[in-house]
Amino acid sequence: MRSMQSQIVIVGGGSAGWLTAGVLASEFKHTPDINITLIESSDVPTIGVGEGTWPSMRATLERIGLSENALIQHCNATFKQGSLFRQWRNNSPQDRYHHPFTAPQASNQFDLAPHWLPFAEQVPFAFAMSTQPAMIEAGRGPKNISTPQYAFVQNYGYHLDAGKFVSLLKQHCVTQLGVRHIVDNVTDVVGDKDDVIQQVMTEKNGAVCGELFIDCSGFAALLIEKHYGIKLHKQDHVLFNDNALAVQVPYAADDTPIASATLSTAQTAGWIWDIGLQTRRGVGYVYSSAHSSSDEAMQTLDRYLGGLPADSRVREIPIVPGYREVFWHHNCVAVGLSAGFIEPLEASALVLIELAASFIAEQLPFDSHSMKTVSQRYNQTFTYRWQRIIEFLKLHYVLSSRDDSDYWRDNRAASSQPESLQALLALWQTQCPSRYDFPMAEEMFPAASYQYIYYGMGGQSHLPPKASIARYAERAMQEFSQVRQQSANLARQLPSHRELIEKIAAYGLQKI
Amino acid sequence: MNNATIQALNNVDHKDLKVITHPGAAYGDAVMLSLVVLPEFRHAQSVYPLVFHKNPQTGEFYPVALFGFSDRENLFLHGDQWAAGYVPLYQQRGPFLIGQNNGQQTVHINVDHPRISKDEGEPLFLELGGHAPLLEKVINLLDTLHHGISMNKAFIEALLKHELIESFSLDVSLNNGQKHQLLGFYTINEDKLNGLDGAALGELSAAGHLEPIYMMLASQAQFSNLLAMKNRQAQA
């Protein structure tokens, strides 16, 4: 039997470094020969842009042993039940649609979407398929104070202050999970460019050796790019947004309702995110600098907010949309911003870190031969995931009939659309987005998500009569009426989002 | 509950008030459960199943005695009779509660409670303003409840610490074929209890928590009694 001894070195703190450290350290909590070291340069103050997670974060927190109460009590966190898109379709006053986290009614039994098509003019897709959009609009939280932690009435992720989240993760990793924490600057990477990294040199702590190095150094990409010279697959020809202006906005009053969906409002050259935390909102305009000057962008943000708050600091965040040509090279894996970045339209940043960390934890190789197999597998999987994300984000743009700027016209140009997306769009003229379109065991987005966006954006499907659909016709009508009934019941049973947050802060959620 | 109707009890404003003491649905006894406190477990477990429930306002666990299988069902209540040798203190307290008055904990009264009357029932105060026997009884009861609630809190904390609470659901089939399901209740996790080491058991015992654990387990035998009452009611 081979030696299982392994030093895993994570270069860089931040959400990528500490989440990866947490997942790895909890996986190998009872494996004394596997040690995790995280090196980060001395604390850089974070501004704390509000950030959204997927429901997957609940499982990740549980996995690393962080209680949901701690998240609510220390990270300004709230519940996210999905996204609400406004002004994306045609920019009319009624222009809005939902992408909720809860799967369509009865989706584990049959596909309800074909049965909605005849009613497309009467009821918005998401409202017909799920009770969640109505609960989001009614300002309800996704659970009761008596619902155990991590469990839900309506599926949810979180909105949180990323800076505070990192502090909580760091403290948990170091005090509970035995992660070795080195505060120092990495000055050199030792190893042949065609071979493994042997060690990294630091200013004060000397050499840090390891069998696996995880590059969580953000845009700096110290190992994957600076050392190995691996480039980005740029995606700015598909997704044009390359700059963001972010600002914190206080609530008007202590009892202002907290939105439990990320509000995404399309503008002439991009879109504005609006995330409700406990004590403030995080708002940002992500736009294409080819279609808007930064002055115009600032005016757009100002107009959205009805005037920027007096003492607000607007932070500019450049985006280079793209992902690495190779993520795992020899004994180095890039996780987080060093692996790639894309506009936060579907909050994919944190979930990609969670997926990367789980993959590494569960597939950790112990010899060079396995390293090769696992890294190939990893690269295939994550290239596929990035492609799916890009395709899915682009889907949000291509169906828009907005004609008020070149930005929207350019987004519809066939030359800007991945071929795979064009093929799907052709297919969906005569069939609904389905599991046949997304056959991998671990897809980034289920077919339901494509349905929520495709039909939310006004996409149409003209299906020929099919027996496989017709036999569910009666069932479908029952399910639609179930959704209406359950919505009425839930509106009575669920507390307001703010009330739920305040109760958790006061009493905590029970484990059972 | 309207806070304006809750007043600090005194022998001036409330000297003529009387309290109806016999049971009745009209007096707030048509309930399926009541909070119970540790000091009364011994009495309560001889009549009722004792389980845990969550406070819907806070999500916190508290022990309850069950009187029925569905909302507002009290199988022990027959007209003005409560067919059991013991009624939990929380249920007995009627219109009385402990409130803060000038920084002190004193007896308060909900003057809108259906048990409060001007002409029927037992008086609270004697002719010259002294405490009537009923009020003496109420003061003792509230005192026990008050201490019992903080004992409950420590008990629940200890159980959670040792992960000794688990949820259960009970499917009830009546003789007439009707089915009921009891959801949202919790009990002692016996597997976890049996797996505790000596140190943990010693800790629970020293804090006086082992006895109520076993009384709760023993009280599960009362479910069959409750079911028999339900069957009799369904037949009638």
PDB file of C-alpha atoms in Angstrom, chain A residues 35 55 81 88 114 144 164 173 216 231 297 340 345 415 422 478 487:
ATOM      1  CA  ASN A  35      -2.401  18.205   6.225  1.00  0.00           C
ATOM      2  CA  PRO A  55     -28.768  26.121  -2.560  1.00  0.00           C
ATOM      3  CA  GLN A  81     -34.883  31.993  -3.194  1.00  0.00           C
ATOM      4  CA  TRP A  88     -34.803  41.963 -19.821  1.00  0.00           C
ATOM      5  CA  PRO A 114     -45.632  21.298 -22.329  1.00  0.00           C
ATOM      6  CA  ASN A 144     -40.317  28.835   9.554  1.00  0.00           C
ATOM      7  CA  LYS A 164     -17.564  38.507   6.705  1.00  0.00           C
ATOM      8  CA  CYS A 173     -10.946  26.291   9.519  1.00  0.00           C
ATOM      9  CA  CYS A 216      -6.542  30.494  -4.941  1.00  0.00           C
ATOM     10  CA  LYS A 231      -3.772  31.374 -20.536  1.00  0.00           C
ATOM     11  CA  ALA A 297     -22.455  53.798 -16.200  1.00  0.00           C
ATOM     12  CA  GLY A 340     -11.847  32.119 -14.407  1.00  0.00           C
ATOM     13  CA  LEU A 345     -25.743  36.895 -13.575  1.00  0.00           C
ATOM     14  CA  SER A 415     -21.658  35.543 -34.342  1.00  0.00           C
ATOM     15  CA  GLN A 422     -27.884  28.087 -31.455  1.00  0.00           C
ATOM     16  CA  GLN A 478     -54.388  18.973 -11.055  1.00  0.00           C
ATOM     17  CA  SER A 487     -49.459  29.292  -2.649  1.00  0.00           C
TER      18      SER A 487
END
